[in-house]
Short mmCIF file of C-alpha atoms in Angstrom, two decimals:
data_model
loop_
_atom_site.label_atom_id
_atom_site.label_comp_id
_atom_site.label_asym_id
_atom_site.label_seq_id
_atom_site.Cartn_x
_atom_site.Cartn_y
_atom_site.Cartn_z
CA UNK A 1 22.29 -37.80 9.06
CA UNK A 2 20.23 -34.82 7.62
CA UNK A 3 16.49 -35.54 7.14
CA UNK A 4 14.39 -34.36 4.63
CA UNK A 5 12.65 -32.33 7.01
CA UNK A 6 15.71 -30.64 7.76
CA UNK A 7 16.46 -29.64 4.36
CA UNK A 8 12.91 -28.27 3.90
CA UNK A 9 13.25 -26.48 7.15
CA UNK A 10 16.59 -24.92 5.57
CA UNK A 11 14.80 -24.14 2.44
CA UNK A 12 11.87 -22.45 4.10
CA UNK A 13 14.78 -20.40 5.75
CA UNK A 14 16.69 -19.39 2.74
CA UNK A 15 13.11 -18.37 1.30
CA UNK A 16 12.83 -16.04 4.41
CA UNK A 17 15.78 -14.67 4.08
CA UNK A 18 15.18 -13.85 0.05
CA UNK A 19 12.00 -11.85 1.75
CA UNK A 20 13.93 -10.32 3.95
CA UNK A 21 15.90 -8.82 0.95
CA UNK A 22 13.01 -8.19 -1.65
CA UNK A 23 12.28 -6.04 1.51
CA UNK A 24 15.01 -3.87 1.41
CA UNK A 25 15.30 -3.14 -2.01
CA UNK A 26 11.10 -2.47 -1.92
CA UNK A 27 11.63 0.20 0.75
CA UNK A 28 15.07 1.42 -1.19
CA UNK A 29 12.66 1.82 -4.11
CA UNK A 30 9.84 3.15 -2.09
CA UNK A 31 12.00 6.17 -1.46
CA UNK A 32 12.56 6.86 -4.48
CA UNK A 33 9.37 6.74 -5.94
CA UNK A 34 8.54 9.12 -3.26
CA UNK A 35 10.92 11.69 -3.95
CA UNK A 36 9.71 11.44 -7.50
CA UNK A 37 6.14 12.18 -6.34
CA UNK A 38 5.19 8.79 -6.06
CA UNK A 39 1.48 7.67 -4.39
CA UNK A 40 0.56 4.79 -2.56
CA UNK A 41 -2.60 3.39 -2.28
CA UNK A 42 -3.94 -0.08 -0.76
CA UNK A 43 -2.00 0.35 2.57
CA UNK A 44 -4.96 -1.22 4.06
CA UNK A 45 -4.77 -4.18 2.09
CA UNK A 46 -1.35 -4.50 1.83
CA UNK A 47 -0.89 -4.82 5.86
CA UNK A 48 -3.55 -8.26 5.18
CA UNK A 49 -1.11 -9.39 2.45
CA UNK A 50 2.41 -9.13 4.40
CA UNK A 51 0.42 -10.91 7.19
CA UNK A 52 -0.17 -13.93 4.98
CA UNK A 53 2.86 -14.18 3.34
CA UNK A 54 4.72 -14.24 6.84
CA UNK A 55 2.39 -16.82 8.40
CA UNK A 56 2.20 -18.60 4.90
CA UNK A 57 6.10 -20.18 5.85
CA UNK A 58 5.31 -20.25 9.05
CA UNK A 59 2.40 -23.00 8.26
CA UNK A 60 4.82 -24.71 5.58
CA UNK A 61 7.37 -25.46 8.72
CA UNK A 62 4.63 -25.96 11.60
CA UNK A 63 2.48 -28.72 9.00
CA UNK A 64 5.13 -30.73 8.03
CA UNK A 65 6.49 -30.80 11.67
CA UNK A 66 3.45 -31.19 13.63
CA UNK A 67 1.36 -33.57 11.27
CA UNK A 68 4.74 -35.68 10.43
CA UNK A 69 4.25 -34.72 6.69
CA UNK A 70 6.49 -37.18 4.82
CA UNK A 71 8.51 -36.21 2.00
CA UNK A 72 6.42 -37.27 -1.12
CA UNK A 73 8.86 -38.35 -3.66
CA UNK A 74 8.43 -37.52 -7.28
CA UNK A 75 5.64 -34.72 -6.39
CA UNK A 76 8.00 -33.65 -4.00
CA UNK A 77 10.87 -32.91 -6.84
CA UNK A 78 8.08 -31.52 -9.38
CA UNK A 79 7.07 -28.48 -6.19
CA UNK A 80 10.79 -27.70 -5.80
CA UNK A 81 11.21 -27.55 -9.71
CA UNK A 82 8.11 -25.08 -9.58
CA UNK A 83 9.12 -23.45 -6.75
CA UNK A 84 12.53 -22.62 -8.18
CA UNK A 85 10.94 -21.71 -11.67
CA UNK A 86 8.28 -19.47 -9.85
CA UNK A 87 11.32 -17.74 -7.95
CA UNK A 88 13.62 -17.12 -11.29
CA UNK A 89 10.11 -15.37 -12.44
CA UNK A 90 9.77 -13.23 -9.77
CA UNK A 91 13.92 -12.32 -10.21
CA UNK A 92 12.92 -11.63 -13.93
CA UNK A 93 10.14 -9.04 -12.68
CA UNK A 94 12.77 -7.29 -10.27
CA UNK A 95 14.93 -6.97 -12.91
CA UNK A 96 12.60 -5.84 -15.54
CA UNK A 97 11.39 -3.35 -13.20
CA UNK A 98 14.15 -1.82 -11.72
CA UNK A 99 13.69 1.13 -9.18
CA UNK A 100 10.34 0.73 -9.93
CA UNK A 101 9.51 -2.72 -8.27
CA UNK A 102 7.97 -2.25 -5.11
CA UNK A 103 5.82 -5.04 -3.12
CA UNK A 104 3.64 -1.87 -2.06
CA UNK A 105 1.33 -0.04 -4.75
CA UNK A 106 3.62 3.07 -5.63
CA UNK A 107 2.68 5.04 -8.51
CA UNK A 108 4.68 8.18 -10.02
CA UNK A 109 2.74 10.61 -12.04
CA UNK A 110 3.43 10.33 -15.83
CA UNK A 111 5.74 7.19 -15.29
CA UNK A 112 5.17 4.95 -18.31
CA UNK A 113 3.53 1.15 -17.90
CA UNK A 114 6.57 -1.49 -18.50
CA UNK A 115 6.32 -3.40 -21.32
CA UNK A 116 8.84 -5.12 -21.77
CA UNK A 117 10.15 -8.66 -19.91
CA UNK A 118 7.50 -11.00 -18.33
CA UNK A 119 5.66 -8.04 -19.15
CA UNK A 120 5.53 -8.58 -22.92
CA UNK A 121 3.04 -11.96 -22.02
CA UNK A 122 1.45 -10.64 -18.67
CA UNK A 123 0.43 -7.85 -16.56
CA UNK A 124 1.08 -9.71 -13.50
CA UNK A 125 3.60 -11.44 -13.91
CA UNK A 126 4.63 -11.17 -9.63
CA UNK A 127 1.59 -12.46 -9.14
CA UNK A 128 1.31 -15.39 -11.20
CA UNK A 129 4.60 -16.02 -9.51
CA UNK A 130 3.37 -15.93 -5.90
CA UNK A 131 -0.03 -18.67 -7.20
CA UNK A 132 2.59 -20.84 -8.13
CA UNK A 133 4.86 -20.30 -4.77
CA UNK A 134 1.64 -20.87 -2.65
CA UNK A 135 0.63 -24.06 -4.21
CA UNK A 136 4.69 -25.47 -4.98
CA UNK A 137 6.70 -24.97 -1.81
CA UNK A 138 4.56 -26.50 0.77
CA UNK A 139 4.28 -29.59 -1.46
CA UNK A 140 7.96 -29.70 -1.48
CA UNK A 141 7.55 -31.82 1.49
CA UNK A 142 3.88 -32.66 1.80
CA UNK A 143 1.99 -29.34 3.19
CA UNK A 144 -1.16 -29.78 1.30
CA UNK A 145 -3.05 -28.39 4.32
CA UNK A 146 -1.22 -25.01 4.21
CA UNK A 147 -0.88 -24.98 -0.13
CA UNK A 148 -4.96 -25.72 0.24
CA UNK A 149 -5.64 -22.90 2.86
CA UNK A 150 -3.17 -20.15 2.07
CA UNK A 151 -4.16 -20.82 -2.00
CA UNK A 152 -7.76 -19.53 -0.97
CA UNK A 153 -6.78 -16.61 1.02
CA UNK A 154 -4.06 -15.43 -1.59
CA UNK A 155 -6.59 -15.49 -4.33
CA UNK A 156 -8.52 -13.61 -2.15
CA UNK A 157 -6.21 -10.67 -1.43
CA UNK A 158 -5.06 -10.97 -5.15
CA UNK A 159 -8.79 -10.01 -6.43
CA UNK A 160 -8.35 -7.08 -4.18
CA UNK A 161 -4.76 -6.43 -5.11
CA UNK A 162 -5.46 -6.51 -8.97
CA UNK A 163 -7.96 -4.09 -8.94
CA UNK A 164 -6.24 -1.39 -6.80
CA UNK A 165 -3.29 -1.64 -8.68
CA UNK A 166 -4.61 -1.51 -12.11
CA UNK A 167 -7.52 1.47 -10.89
CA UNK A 168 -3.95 3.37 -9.67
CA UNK A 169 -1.94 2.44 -12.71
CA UNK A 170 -5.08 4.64 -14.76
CA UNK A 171 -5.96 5.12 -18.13
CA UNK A 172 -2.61 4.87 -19.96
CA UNK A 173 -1.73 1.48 -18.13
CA UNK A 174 -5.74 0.14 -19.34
CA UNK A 175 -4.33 1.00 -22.99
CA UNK A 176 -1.09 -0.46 -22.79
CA UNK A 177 -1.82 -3.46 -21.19
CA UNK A 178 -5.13 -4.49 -20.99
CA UNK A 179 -5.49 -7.04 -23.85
CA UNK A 180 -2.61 -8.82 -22.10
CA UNK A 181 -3.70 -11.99 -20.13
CA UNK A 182 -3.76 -11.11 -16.01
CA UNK A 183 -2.01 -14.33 -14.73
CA UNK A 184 -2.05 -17.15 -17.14
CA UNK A 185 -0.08 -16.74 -21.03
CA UNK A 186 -1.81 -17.02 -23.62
CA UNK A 187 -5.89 -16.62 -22.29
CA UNK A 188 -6.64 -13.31 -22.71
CA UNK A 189 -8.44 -10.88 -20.61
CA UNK A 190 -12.29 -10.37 -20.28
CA UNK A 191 -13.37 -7.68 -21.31
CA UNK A 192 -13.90 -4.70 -18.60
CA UNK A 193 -17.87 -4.16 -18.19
CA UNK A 194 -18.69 -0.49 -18.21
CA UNK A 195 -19.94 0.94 -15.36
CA UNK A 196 -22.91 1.59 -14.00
CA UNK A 197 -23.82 5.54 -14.41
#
C-alpha cells in the first residue's frame, strides 16, 4: 500500500526534477543574454539563494521523515492546491518572459522591462511565487518546521534579491514598473526615499 509519505516523497521528487529543468533553460537563456551583451550582477548572492532552495526540499523530505510528520488532512489538500497554483504562476512568468527568464540577474543593455503577463499586476511575480512555494509544499504533509525556517531565510535573500535586481534593471524599469505592487496585487508600492547626498 502507498503511504502518504510516499506520495509526498514522490512529489518532492517531481519538484526536483522541474528544478532541474528551470535549470537548463536558465543557463540556455543565460547564453543568450550573453551573446547579446548581457550583465550579471548578484553572483554573490545568488550562490546563498541556490543553496537554500536545494536544502529547502531537502528539509521538506528529512522533517516529515524524521519527526513522523503526519499527513494533516484538509490543510494538507489546501498546501497542494497552493503549491500547484504557485507552480502554474511561475510557468506563466517563463512563458511571459521567454529567452529572457533567467533564475540569475542578467541584464541586456537597452532591453525593454516586460509588461505584459503576471507582469501587468506585479513586478515580481517569480517571487511571490517562490513565498507561496516556501510556506505551501512543506505543509503538504505537515513540515511546519522547515515552511517556518526556510520562510525567514527566503525573505531574507528576497530583500537582497529585490534590490539588486531592480538597481540593475535602472531607470527605465523604475518608470515602467514602479507603481506596480512588489509581491502582493493590488497594495501598491512605497514610495522610494531619496537618497542621502
Amino acid at each position: 500500500m502507498v503511504t502518504s509519505e510516499q506520495l509526498y516523497l514522490a512529489f518532492l521528487g517531481a519538484v526536483s526534477v522541474e528544478r532541474l529543468a528551470e535549470l537548463v533553460i536558465s543557463r540556455r537563456n543565460a547564453r543568450r543574454a550573453f551573446a547579446r551583451g548581457g550583465v550579471e550582477v548578484g553572483q554573490g548572492h545568488f550562490r546563498v539563494m541556490a543553496l537554500m532552495h536545494t536544502a529547502f526540499l531537502a528539509a521538506c523530505a528529512l522533517e516529515v521523515d524524521a519527526l513522523d510528520r503526519p499527513f494533516p488532512g484538509l490543510l494538507g489538500f489546501a498546501a497542494l492546491a497552493a503549491a500547484l497554483l504557485a507552480q502554474a504562476m511561475r510557468y506563466w512568468v517563463i512563458a511571459t518572459l521567454g529567452e529572457q527568464w533567467n533564475v540569475r540577474i542578467i541584464v541586456v543593455p537597452g532591453a525593454r522591462p516586460v509588461s505584459g503577463g503576471p507582469y501587468r499586476y506585479l513586478r515580481h511575480p517569480n517571487y511571490a511565487a517562490v513565498i507561496v512555494e516556501m510556506v505551501a509544499i512543506p505543509l503538504i504533509h505537515g513540515a511546519w518546521l522547515t515552511a517556518l525556517v526556510f520562510s525567514a531565510l527566503n525573505a531574507a535573500v528576497l530583500r537582497v534579491r529585490i534590490r539588486a535586481e531592480e538597481a540593475a534593471l535602472g531607470p527605465a524599469y523604475a518608470a515602467q514598473m514602479g507603481d506596480l505592487p512588489r509581491l502582493v496585487p493590488g497594495r501598491r508600492a512605497a514610495p522610494e526615499r531619496p537618497s542621502a547626498p
